[in-house]
PDB file of C-alpha atoms in Angstrom:
ATOM      1  CA  UNK A 170     142.657  82.982 106.847  1.00  0.00           C
ATOM      2  CA  UNK A 171     140.618  86.180 106.799  1.00  0.00           C
ATOM      3  CA  UNK A 172     141.641  88.747 104.221  1.00  0.00           C
ATOM      4  CA  UNK A 173     140.306  92.214 103.528  1.00  0.00           C
ATOM      5  CA  UNK A 174     138.856  92.859 100.071  1.00  0.00           C
ATOM      6  CA  UNK A 175     140.708  96.097  99.488  1.00  0.00           C
ATOM      7  CA  UNK A 176     141.296  99.702 100.481  1.00  0.00           C
ATOM      8  CA  UNK A 177     138.092 101.695 101.023  1.00  0.00           C
ATOM      9  CA  UNK A 178     139.235 105.149 102.072  1.00  0.00           C
ATOM     10  CA  UNK A 179     141.568 107.077 104.315  1.00  0.00           C
ATOM     11  CA  UNK A 180     140.902 109.837 106.812  1.00  0.00           C
ATOM     12  CA  UNK A 181     142.934 113.005 107.239  1.00  0.00           C
ATOM     13  CA  UNK A 182     142.794 115.578 109.988  1.00  0.00           C
ATOM     14  CA  UNK A 183     143.573 118.991 108.460  1.00  0.00           C
ATOM     15  CA  UNK A 184     143.710 122.516 109.896  1.00  0.00           C
ATOM     16  CA  UNK A 185     141.196 123.862 107.359  1.00  0.00           C
ATOM     17  CA  UNK A 186     138.332 121.917 105.836  1.00  0.00           C
ATOM     18  CA  UNK A 187     137.796 124.679 103.286  1.00  0.00           C
ATOM     19  CA  UNK A 188     141.378 124.417 102.048  1.00  0.00           C
ATOM     20  CA  UNK A 189     141.084 120.642 101.981  1.00  0.00           C
ATOM     21  CA  UNK A 190     137.884 120.755  99.940  1.00  0.00           C
ATOM     22  CA  UNK A 191     139.401 123.262  97.519  1.00  0.00           C
ATOM     23  CA  UNK A 192     142.529 121.137  97.018  1.00  0.00           C
ATOM     24  CA  UNK A 193     140.734 117.854  96.408  1.00  0.00           C
ATOM     25  CA  UNK A 194     138.179 119.594  94.211  1.00  0.00           C
ATOM     26  CA  UNK A 195     140.951 121.078  92.059  1.00  0.00           C
ATOM     27  CA  UNK A 196     142.473 117.593  91.807  1.00  0.00           C
ATOM     28  CA  UNK A 197     139.284 116.449  90.061  1.00  0.00           C
ATOM     29  CA  UNK A 198     137.279 114.905  92.911  1.00  0.00           C
ATOM     30  CA  UNK A 199     133.826 115.589  94.319  1.00  0.00           C
ATOM     31  CA  UNK A 200     133.598 117.079  97.803  1.00  0.00           C
ATOM     32  CA  UNK A 201     130.623 117.321 100.133  1.00  0.00           C
ATOM     33  CA  UNK A 202     130.006 118.284 103.747  1.00  0.00           C
ATOM     34  CA  UNK A 203     128.760 115.572 106.069  1.00  0.00           C
ATOM     35  CA  UNK A 204     128.255 116.754 109.604  1.00  0.00           C
ATOM     36  CA  UNK A 205     131.593 118.100 110.801  1.00  0.00           C
ATOM     37  CA  UNK A 206     133.545 116.360 108.040  1.00  0.00           C
ATOM     38  CA  UNK A 207     134.188 116.745 104.307  1.00  0.00           C
ATOM     39  CA  UNK A 208     133.920 113.553 102.264  1.00  0.00           C
ATOM     40  CA  UNK A 209     135.751 113.043  98.974  1.00  0.00           C
ATOM     41  CA  UNK A 210     134.415 110.857  96.154  1.00  0.00           C
ATOM     42  CA  UNK A 211     135.212 110.131  92.518  1.00  0.00           C
ATOM     43  CA  UNK A 212     132.654 110.775  89.791  1.00  0.00           C
ATOM     44  CA  UNK A 213     130.291 107.842  89.521  1.00  0.00           C
ATOM     45  CA  UNK A 214     131.732 105.891  92.438  1.00  0.00           C
ATOM     46  CA  UNK A 215     129.274 106.064  95.291  1.00  0.00           C
ATOM     47  CA  UNK A 216     131.792 105.435  98.004  1.00  0.00           C
ATOM     48  CA  UNK A 217     133.811 107.675 100.293  1.00  0.00           C
ATOM     49  CA  UNK A 218     137.451 107.670  99.203  1.00  0.00           C
ATOM     50  CA  UNK A 219     138.744 110.236 101.691  1.00  0.00           C
ATOM     51  CA  UNK A 220     137.239 111.757 104.831  1.00  0.00           C
ATOM     52  CA  UNK A 221     138.582 115.098 106.068  1.00  0.00           C
ATOM     53  CA  UNK A 222     138.114 116.158 109.683  1.00  0.00           C
ATOM     54  CA  UNK A 223     139.311 119.408 111.226  1.00  0.00           C
ATOM     55  CA  UNK A 224     142.017 119.688 113.848  1.00  0.00           C
ATOM     56  CA  UNK A 225     144.970 121.864 114.875  1.00  0.00           C
ATOM     57  CA  UNK A 226     147.532 120.059 112.714  1.00  0.00           C
ATOM     58  CA  UNK A 227     147.494 117.812 109.662  1.00  0.00           C
ATOM     59  CA  UNK A 228     147.828 114.124 110.463  1.00  0.00           C
ATOM     60  CA  UNK A 229     146.709 110.762 109.174  1.00  0.00           C
ATOM     61  CA  UNK A 230     143.435 110.061 110.981  1.00  0.00           C
ATOM     62  CA  UNK A 231     142.670 106.489 109.909  1.00  0.00           C
ATOM     63  CA  UNK A 232     142.753 103.908 107.139  1.00  0.00           C
ATOM     64  CA  UNK A 233     139.594 101.942 106.199  1.00  0.00           C
ATOM     65  CA  UNK A 234     139.532  98.512 104.567  1.00  0.00           C
ATOM     66  CA  UNK A 235     136.653  96.504 103.100  1.00  0.00           C
ATOM     67  CA  UNK A 236     135.637  93.154 104.586  1.00  0.00           C
ATOM     68  CA  UNK A 237     133.143  90.606 103.269  1.00  0.00           C
ATOM     69  CA  UNK A 238     129.474  91.372 104.033  1.00  0.00           C
ATOM     70  CA  UNK A 239     128.322  90.126 107.456  1.00  0.00           C
ATOM     71  CA  UNK A 240     131.878  89.089 108.378  1.00  0.00           C
ATOM     72  CA  UNK A 241     132.524  91.568 111.196  1.00  0.00           C
ATOM     73  CA  UNK A 242     131.756  89.048 114.000  1.00  0.00           C
ATOM     74  CA  UNK A 243     134.429  86.755 112.547  1.00  0.00           C
ATOM     75  CA  UNK A 244     136.823  89.665 112.292  1.00  0.00           C
ATOM     76  CA  UNK A 245     136.106  90.682 115.876  1.00  0.00           C
ATOM     77  CA  UNK A 246     136.997  87.209 117.129  1.00  0.00           C
ATOM     78  CA  UNK A 247     140.108  87.200 114.950  1.00  0.00           C
ATOM     79  CA  UNK A 248     141.345  90.603 116.132  1.00  0.00           C
ATOM     80  CA  UNK A 249     140.604  89.978 119.794  1.00  0.00           C
ATOM     81  CA  UNK A 250     142.308  86.603 119.473  1.00  0.00           C
ATOM     82  CA  UNK A 251     145.443  88.519 118.433  1.00  0.00           C
ATOM     83  CA  UNK A 252     145.175  90.606 121.593  1.00  0.00           C
ATOM     84  CA  UNK A 253     143.984  93.786 119.889  1.00  0.00           C
ATOM     85  CA  UNK A 254     141.618  96.088 121.778  1.00  0.00           C
ATOM     86  CA  UNK A 255     138.587  97.234 119.793  1.00  0.00           C
ATOM     87  CA  UNK A 256     137.729 100.921 120.093  1.00  0.00           C
ATOM     88  CA  UNK A 257     134.623 103.054 119.782  1.00  0.00           C
ATOM     89  CA  UNK A 258     134.124 104.551 116.325  1.00  0.00           C
ATOM     90  CA  UNK A 259     134.912 108.267 115.937  1.00  0.00           C
ATOM     91  CA  UNK A 260     131.696 110.261 115.794  1.00  0.00           C
ATOM     92  CA  UNK A 261     132.668 111.676 112.372  1.00  0.00           C
ATOM     93  CA  UNK A 262     133.054 108.185 110.854  1.00  0.00           C
ATOM     94  CA  UNK A 263     130.623 105.753 112.500  1.00  0.00           C
ATOM     95  CA  UNK A 264     130.436 102.061 111.700  1.00  0.00           C
ATOM     96  CA  UNK A 265     132.639  99.008 111.490  1.00  0.00           C
ATOM     97  CA  UNK A 266     135.396  97.771 113.766  1.00  0.00           C
ATOM     98  CA  UNK A 267     138.156 100.075 114.966  1.00  0.00           C
ATOM     99  CA  UNK A 268     141.577  99.351 116.449  1.00  0.00           C
ATOM    100  CA  UNK A 269     145.126 100.708 116.463  1.00  0.00           C
ATOM    101  CA  UNK A 270     148.051  99.056 114.773  1.00  0.00           C
ATOM    102  CA  UNK A 271     151.457  98.491 116.363  1.00  0.00           C
ATOM    103  CA  UNK A 272     152.518 102.094 115.639  1.00  0.00           C
ATOM    104  CA  UNK A 273     149.299 103.736 116.802  1.00  0.00           C
ATOM    105  CA  UNK A 274     147.596 104.217 113.426  1.00  0.00           C
ATOM    106  CA  UNK A 275     143.813 103.980 113.623  1.00  0.00           C
ATOM    107  CA  UNK A 276     142.390 101.207 111.406  1.00  0.00           C
ATOM    108  CA  UNK A 277     138.739 100.716 110.405  1.00  0.00           C
ATOM    109  CA  UNK A 278     137.210  97.490 109.042  1.00  0.00           C
ATOM    110  CA  UNK A 279     133.865  97.903 107.262  1.00  0.00           C
ATOM    111  CA  UNK A 280     131.706  95.094 105.874  1.00  0.00           C
ATOM    112  CA  UNK A 281     130.674  96.917 102.733  1.00  0.00           C
ATOM    113  CA  UNK A 282     131.485  96.180  99.139  1.00  0.00           C
ATOM    114  CA  UNK A 283     133.917  98.162  97.061  1.00  0.00           C
ATOM    115  CA  UNK A 284     131.782 100.193  94.689  1.00  0.00           C
ATOM    116  CA  UNK A 285     132.341  99.904  90.926  1.00  0.00           C
ATOM    117  CA  UNK A 286     133.899 102.854  89.160  1.00  0.00           C
ATOM    118  CA  UNK A 287     132.734 104.838  86.163  1.00  0.00           C
ATOM    119  CA  UNK A 288     133.749 104.020  82.621  1.00  0.00           C
ATOM    120  CA  UNK A 289     136.329 106.348  81.149  1.00  0.00           C
ATOM    121  CA  UNK A 290     134.908 109.201  79.144  1.00  0.00           C
ATOM    122  CA  UNK A 291     136.622 108.546  75.810  1.00  0.00           C
ATOM    123  CA  UNK A 292     137.354 105.375  73.855  1.00  0.00           C
ATOM    124  CA  UNK A 293     140.240 107.145  72.128  1.00  0.00           C
ATOM    125  CA  UNK A 294     142.202 106.905  75.369  1.00  0.00           C
ATOM    126  CA  UNK A 295     142.448 103.151  74.839  1.00  0.00           C
ATOM    127  CA  UNK A 296     143.004 103.347  71.061  1.00  0.00           C
ATOM    128  CA  UNK A 297     146.694 104.170  70.947  1.00  0.00           C
ATOM    129  CA  UNK A 298     148.573 103.658  67.701  1.00  0.00           C
ATOM    130  CA  UNK A 299     151.771 101.797  68.597  1.00  0.00           C
ATOM    131  CA  UNK A 300     154.050 100.599  65.817  1.00  0.00           C
ATOM    132  CA  UNK A 301     152.098  98.406  63.422  1.00  0.00           C
ATOM    133  CA  UNK A 302     149.220  98.037  65.883  1.00  0.00           C
ATOM    134  CA  UNK A 303     146.895 100.725  64.560  1.00  0.00           C
ATOM    135  CA  UNK A 304     143.609 101.155  66.391  1.00  0.00           C
ATOM    136  CA  UNK A 305     142.741 104.788  65.697  1.00  0.00           C
ATOM    137  CA  UNK A 306     142.102 105.652  62.054  1.00  0.00           C
ATOM    138  CA  UNK A 307     140.781 108.928  60.639  1.00  0.00           C
ATOM    139  CA  UNK A 308     140.385 110.303  64.183  1.00  0.00           C
ATOM    140  CA  UNK A 309     142.593 113.083  65.558  1.00  0.00           C
ATOM    141  CA  UNK A 310     143.475 112.135  69.136  1.00  0.00           C
ATOM    142  CA  UNK A 311     144.259 115.685  70.235  1.00  0.00           C
ATOM    143  CA  UNK A 312     140.629 116.678  69.735  1.00  0.00           C
ATOM    144  CA  UNK A 313     139.533 114.202  72.427  1.00  0.00           C
ATOM    145  CA  UNK A 314     142.565 114.506  74.732  1.00  0.00           C
ATOM    146  CA  UNK A 315     141.163 117.636  76.361  1.00  0.00           C
ATOM    147  CA  UNK A 316     138.732 116.007  78.801  1.00  0.00           C
ATOM    148  CA  UNK A 317     139.034 117.405  82.326  1.00  0.00           C
ATOM    149  CA  UNK A 318     140.985 115.088  84.602  1.00  0.00           C
ATOM    150  CA  UNK A 319     138.582 113.122  86.777  1.00  0.00           C
ATOM    151  CA  UNK A 320     140.136 110.271  88.777  1.00  0.00           C
ATOM    152  CA  UNK A 321     138.346 106.963  88.464  1.00  0.00           C
ATOM    153  CA  UNK A 322     139.094 105.616  91.935  1.00  0.00           C
ATOM    154  CA  UNK A 323     141.468 105.622  94.861  1.00  0.00           C
ATOM    155  CA  UNK A 324     144.145 103.107  93.888  1.00  0.00           C
ATOM    156  CA  UNK A 325     146.533 102.840  96.824  1.00  0.00           C
ATOM    157  CA  UNK A 326     148.240 104.674  99.647  1.00  0.00           C
ATOM    158  CA  UNK A 327     151.622 104.433 101.358  1.00  0.00           C
ATOM    159  CA  UNK A 328     152.278 105.458 104.938  1.00  0.00           C
ATOM    160  CA  UNK A 329     155.483 106.073 106.867  1.00  0.00           C
ATOM    161  CA  UNK A 330     156.665 103.377 109.260  1.00  0.00           C
ATOM    162  CA  UNK A 331     159.559 103.269 111.717  1.00  0.00           C
ATOM    163  CA  UNK A 332     159.937  99.536 110.963  1.00  0.00           C
ATOM    164  CA  UNK A 333     158.583  98.472 107.575  1.00  0.00           C
ATOM    165  CA  UNK A 334     159.251  94.775 108.278  1.00  0.00           C
ATOM    166  CA  UNK A 335     157.196  94.923 111.473  1.00  0.00           C
ATOM    167  CA  UNK A 336     154.439  96.780 109.624  1.00  0.00           C
ATOM    168  CA  UNK A 337     154.374  94.196 106.855  1.00  0.00           C
ATOM    169  CA  UNK A 338     154.115  91.411 109.457  1.00  0.00           C
ATOM    170  CA  UNK A 339     151.345  93.191 111.382  1.00  0.00           C
ATOM    171  CA  UNK A 340     149.123  93.823 108.357  1.00  0.00           C
ATOM    172  CA  UNK A 341     149.706  90.306 107.071  1.00  0.00           C
ATOM    173  CA  UNK A 342     148.712  88.812 110.404  1.00  0.00           C
ATOM    174  CA  UNK A 343     145.758  91.078 111.164  1.00  0.00           C
ATOM    175  CA  UNK A 344     144.216  91.896 107.750  1.00  0.00           C
ATOM    176  CA  UNK A 345     145.584  89.171 105.483  1.00  0.00           C
ATOM    177  CA  UNK A 346     147.369  91.593 103.163  1.00  0.00           C
ATOM    178  CA  UNK A 347     150.073  89.942 101.081  1.00  0.00           C
ATOM    179  CA  UNK A 348     153.486  91.086 100.022  1.00  0.00           C
ATOM    180  CA  UNK A 349     153.707  92.227  96.395  1.00  0.00           C
ATOM    181  CA  UNK A 350     157.335  93.366  96.313  1.00  0.00           C
ATOM    182  CA  UNK A 351     159.820  95.086  98.562  1.00  0.00           C
ATOM    183  CA  UNK A 352     162.939  97.175  98.076  1.00  0.00           C
ATOM    184  CA  UNK A 353     165.549  96.039 100.589  1.00  0.00           C
ATOM    185  CA  UNK A 354     165.978  98.872 103.073  1.00  0.00           C
ATOM    186  CA  UNK A 355     163.167 100.801 101.392  1.00  0.00           C
ATOM    187  CA  UNK A 356     159.415 100.669 100.721  1.00  0.00           C
ATOM    188  CA  UNK A 357     157.188  97.598 101.056  1.00  0.00           C
ATOM    189  CA  UNK A 358     154.186  97.117  98.725  1.00  0.00           C
ATOM    190  CA  UNK A 359     151.181  94.934  99.642  1.00  0.00           C
ATOM    191  CA  UNK A 360     148.064  93.641  97.876  1.00  0.00           C
ATOM    192  CA  UNK A 361     144.650  92.336  98.880  1.00  0.00           C
ATOM    193  CA  UNK A 362     144.444  89.595  96.258  1.00  0.00           C
ATOM    194  CA  UNK A 363     143.936  89.660  92.484  1.00  0.00           C
ATOM    195  CA  UNK A 364     143.905  93.164  91.054  1.00  0.00           C
ATOM    196  CA  UNK A 365     146.274  96.090  91.425  1.00  0.00           C
ATOM    197  CA  UNK A 366     149.911  95.239  92.155  1.00  0.00           C
ATOM    198  CA  UNK A 367     149.570  97.103  95.460  1.00  0.00           C
ATOM    199  CA  UNK A 368     146.823  98.815  97.430  1.00  0.00           C
ATOM    200  CA  UNK A 369     148.800  99.644 100.568  1.00  0.00           C
ATOM    201  CA  UNK A 370     152.384  99.885 101.699  1.00  0.00           C
ATOM    202  CA  UNK A 371     155.050 101.440 103.858  1.00  0.00           C
ATOM    203  CA  UNK A 372     157.869 103.943 103.436  1.00  0.00           C
ATOM    204  CA  UNK A 373     160.699 104.036 105.989  1.00  0.00           C
ATOM    205  CA  UNK A 374     160.384 106.975 108.361  1.00  0.00           C
ATOM    206  CA  UNK A 375     161.012 107.973 111.938  1.00  0.00           C
ATOM    207  CA  UNK A 376     157.321 107.893 112.874  1.00  0.00           C
ATOM    208  CA  UNK A 377     153.896 107.257 111.242  1.00  0.00           C
ATOM    209  CA  UNK A 378     152.146 109.567 108.798  1.00  0.00           C
ATOM    210  CA  UNK A 379     150.739 109.719 105.278  1.00  0.00           C
ATOM    211  CA  UNK A 380     153.304 109.577 102.489  1.00  0.00           C
ATOM    212  CA  UNK A 381     150.925 109.615  99.506  1.00  0.00           C
ATOM    213  CA  UNK A 382     147.601 108.554  98.090  1.00  0.00           C
ATOM    214  CA  UNK A 383     147.298 107.454  94.467  1.00  0.00           C
ATOM    215  CA  UNK A 384     144.297 108.004  92.193  1.00  0.00           C
ATOM    216  CA  UNK A 385     143.713 106.136  88.944  1.00  0.00           C
ATOM    217  CA  UNK A 386     143.029 107.988  85.706  1.00  0.00           C
ATOM    218  CA  UNK A 387     142.659 106.697  82.159  1.00  0.00           C
ATOM    219  CA  UNK A 388     145.907 107.585  80.425  1.00  0.00           C
ATOM    220  CA  UNK A 389     148.947 109.803  80.104  1.00  0.00           C
ATOM    221  CA  UNK A 390     146.862 112.717  78.817  1.00  0.00           C
ATOM    222  CA  UNK A 391     144.786 112.714  81.993  1.00  0.00           C
ATOM    223  CA  UNK A 392     147.951 112.655  84.095  1.00  0.00           C
ATOM    224  CA  UNK A 393     149.565 115.531  82.207  1.00  0.00           C
ATOM    225  CA  UNK A 394     146.413 117.650  82.073  1.00  0.00           C
ATOM    226  CA  UNK A 395     145.840 117.060  85.780  1.00  0.00           C
ATOM    227  CA  UNK A 396     149.371 118.213  86.596  1.00  0.00           C
ATOM    228  CA  UNK A 397     148.910 121.247  84.363  1.00  0.00           C
ATOM    229  CA  UNK A 398     145.600 122.100  86.000  1.00  0.00           C
ATOM    230  CA  UNK A 399     146.973 121.818  89.530  1.00  0.00           C
ATOM    231  CA  UNK A 400     149.947 124.020  88.648  1.00  0.00           C
ATOM    232  CA  UNK A 401     147.565 126.645  87.288  1.00  0.00           C
ATOM    233  CA  UNK A 402     145.898 126.982  90.716  1.00  0.00           C
ATOM    234  CA  UNK A 403     149.135 127.168  92.681  1.00  0.00           C
ATOM    235  CA  UNK A 404     150.165 123.544  93.191  1.00  0.00           C
ATOM    236  CA  UNK A 405     153.166 123.370  90.892  1.00  0.00           C
ATOM    237  CA  UNK A 406     155.547 121.452  93.156  1.00  0.00           C
ATOM    238  CA  UNK A 407     155.568 117.804  92.182  1.00  0.00           C
ATOM    239  CA  UNK A 408     157.394 114.874  90.697  1.00  0.00           C
ATOM    240  CA  UNK A 409     156.693 113.449  87.256  1.00  0.00           C
ATOM    241  CA  UNK A 410     155.974 112.581  84.575  1.00  0.00           C
ATOM    242  CA  UNK A 411     157.510 109.139  85.061  1.00  0.00           C
ATOM    243  CA  UNK A 412     157.011 105.398  85.128  1.00  0.00           C
ATOM    244  CA  UNK A 413     157.542 103.529  88.386  1.00  0.00           C
ATOM    245  CA  UNK A 414     159.480 100.321  88.744  1.00  0.00           C
ATOM    246  CA  UNK A 415     157.348  98.318  91.203  1.00  0.00           C
ATOM    247  CA  UNK A 416     153.775  98.495  89.914  1.00  0.00           C
ATOM    248  CA  UNK A 417     154.991  99.881  86.561  1.00  0.00           C
ATOM    249  CA  UNK A 418     152.416 102.690  86.678  1.00  0.00           C
ATOM    250  CA  UNK A 419     152.787 106.044  84.969  1.00  0.00           C
ATOM    251  CA  UNK A 420     152.691 108.840  87.543  1.00  0.00           C
ATOM    252  CA  UNK A 421     152.766 112.474  88.460  1.00  0.00           C
ATOM    253  CA  UNK A 422     152.842 113.536  92.113  1.00  0.00           C
ATOM    254  CA  UNK A 423     151.708 116.869  93.527  1.00  0.00           C
ATOM    255  CA  UNK A 424     152.531 118.100  97.016  1.00  0.00           C
ATOM    256  CA  UNK A 425     149.388 118.894  98.976  1.00  0.00           C
ATOM    257  CA  UNK A 426     148.964 121.971 101.226  1.00  0.00           C
ATOM    258  CA  UNK A 427     150.289 120.043 104.242  1.00  0.00           C
ATOM    259  CA  UNK A 428     153.407 118.447 102.757  1.00  0.00           C
ATOM    260  CA  UNK A 429     152.156 114.992 101.784  1.00  0.00           C
ATOM    261  CA  UNK A 430     151.863 113.863  98.164  1.00  0.00           C
ATOM    262  CA  UNK A 431     148.949 112.933  95.937  1.00  0.00           C
ATOM    263  CA  UNK A 432     149.437 110.988  92.718  1.00  0.00           C
ATOM    264  CA  UNK A 433     147.746 110.759  89.352  1.00  0.00           C
ATOM    265  CA  UNK A 434     148.376 107.183  88.197  1.00  0.00           C
ATOM    266  CA  UNK A 435     147.635 105.020  85.170  1.00  0.00           C
ATOM    267  CA  UNK A 436     148.604 101.660  83.663  1.00  0.00           C
ATOM    268  CA  UNK A 437     149.210  99.797  86.942  1.00  0.00           C
ATOM    269  CA  UNK A 438     150.346  96.166  86.833  1.00  0.00           C
ATOM    270  CA  UNK A 439     147.533  93.680  87.509  1.00  0.00           C
ATOM    271  CA  UNK A 440     148.364  90.515  89.462  1.00  0.00           C
ATOM    272  CA  UNK A 441     146.709  87.200  90.339  1.00  0.00           C
ATOM    273  CA  UNK A 442     147.147  84.725  93.177  1.00  0.00           C
ATOM    274  CA  UNK A 443     150.076  83.314  91.188  1.00  0.00           C
ATOM    275  CA  UNK A 444     152.143  86.478  91.617  1.00  0.00           C
ATOM    276  CA  UNK A 445     155.510  85.866  93.285  1.00  0.00           C
ATOM    277  CA  UNK A 446     156.976  88.758  95.316  1.00  0.00           C
ATOM    278  CA  UNK A 447     160.642  89.649  95.178  1.00  0.00           C
ATOM    279  CA  UNK A 448     163.228  91.464  97.258  1.00  0.00           C
ATOM    280  CA  UNK A 449     164.894  94.085  95.082  1.00  0.00           C
ATOM    281  CA  UNK A 450     168.337  95.529  95.816  1.00  0.00           C
ATOM    282  CA  UNK A 451     169.168  99.147  94.977  1.00  0.00           C
ATOM    283  CA  UNK A 452     166.073  99.563  92.805  1.00  0.00           C
ATOM    284  CA  UNK A 453     165.184 103.150  91.856  1.00  0.00           C
ATOM    285  CA  UNK A 454     161.610 104.304  92.332  1.00  0.00           C
ATOM    286  CA  UNK A 455     161.205 105.007  88.621  1.00  0.00           C
ATOM    287  CA  UNK A 456     162.463 103.648  85.313  1.00  0.00           C
ATOM    288  CA  UNK A 457     162.384 107.196  83.948  1.00  0.00           C
ATOM    289  CA  UNK A 458     161.378 110.518  85.478  1.00  0.00           C
ATOM    290  CA  UNK A 459     162.728 113.925  86.409  1.00  0.00           C
ATOM    291  CA  UNK A 460     164.911 114.126  89.511  1.00  0.00           C
ATOM    292  CA  UNK A 461     163.131 113.136  92.704  1.00  0.00           C
ATOM    293  CA  UNK A 462     162.382 116.140  94.980  1.00  0.00           C
ATOM    294  CA  UNK A 463     164.741 116.339  97.938  1.00  0.00           C
ATOM    295  CA  UNK A 464     161.882 116.152 100.457  1.00  0.00           C
ATOM    296  CA  UNK A 465     159.932 113.387  98.736  1.00  0.00           C
ATOM    297  CA  UNK A 466     160.598 110.905 101.559  1.00  0.00           C
ATOM    298  CA  UNK A 467     160.232 113.453 104.368  1.00  0.00           C
ATOM    299  CA  UNK A 468     157.361 113.022 106.808  1.00  0.00           C
ATOM    300  CA  UNK A 469     155.863 116.505 107.141  1.00  0.00           C
ATOM    301  CA  UNK A 470     153.452 115.511 109.910  1.00  0.00           C
ATOM    302  CA  UNK A 471     154.276 116.381 113.501  1.00  0.00           C
ATOM    303  CA  UNK A 472     155.717 113.553 115.542  1.00  0.00           C
ATOM    304  CA  UNK A 473     152.983 112.008 117.723  1.00  0.00           C
ATOM    305  CA  UNK A 474     153.241 112.763 121.413  1.00  0.00           C
TER     306      UNK A 474
END
């Protein structure tokens, strides 16, 4: 069965490209104009992680996944065999195969590799002293905990779905994504094989839209400094610091200018093909954290016509 290699990037339509570039730049990412779009990248990762296009309202534009090199003819036969209609690529994001999922979300398959990411800037971040396991000796950690927050890579994204079970089935059948874990009556988390516990998933909602994107950083210092930095430029509303249940990652979320969320994340569970998913009843989103914002699971995008 064909299976995508992972999440490449996502596209957002936003009312102001300048505001979008400023927000993502403040978050610690590199921004650049490309034609009528703004592309977002991480330091040292030569791969688009987000593509911003301009339009009257904010909405999720598309989601792009990586396929094996030279595999697009096989994917075309597979998708058409499922009865999906292939579409012309948007002029702002040429290349690959394009189609819409069962809820109208635009999906892009690209036969390009997932670029490697930069090494973290300090070895001290990995040299935590925990109990009798002492790795850092005669070095003051606070002196090296001041590095500017620079996300390493796009880790995952969750989107709203009016039927998370149907969405799980669609992306399993079409892209080969696999279930990682699900909360009964709540979110569904999916993986693309060995690696991060989840790269994609669904949050229950009345209609589609972006819930959040998650960006990997080295450690808790990077998360906290990133949250502090965003608050200093006017983006104080968020949720964190905390540790999630499913995925186990440390997190801090920040609400973006259009009502979605963006997450600093670290210490995500890593899985293999041997991982066994579970259905979890009444599981909270976090083991520990501040109170969840009242509008955290509210889709701020306009309902599609």
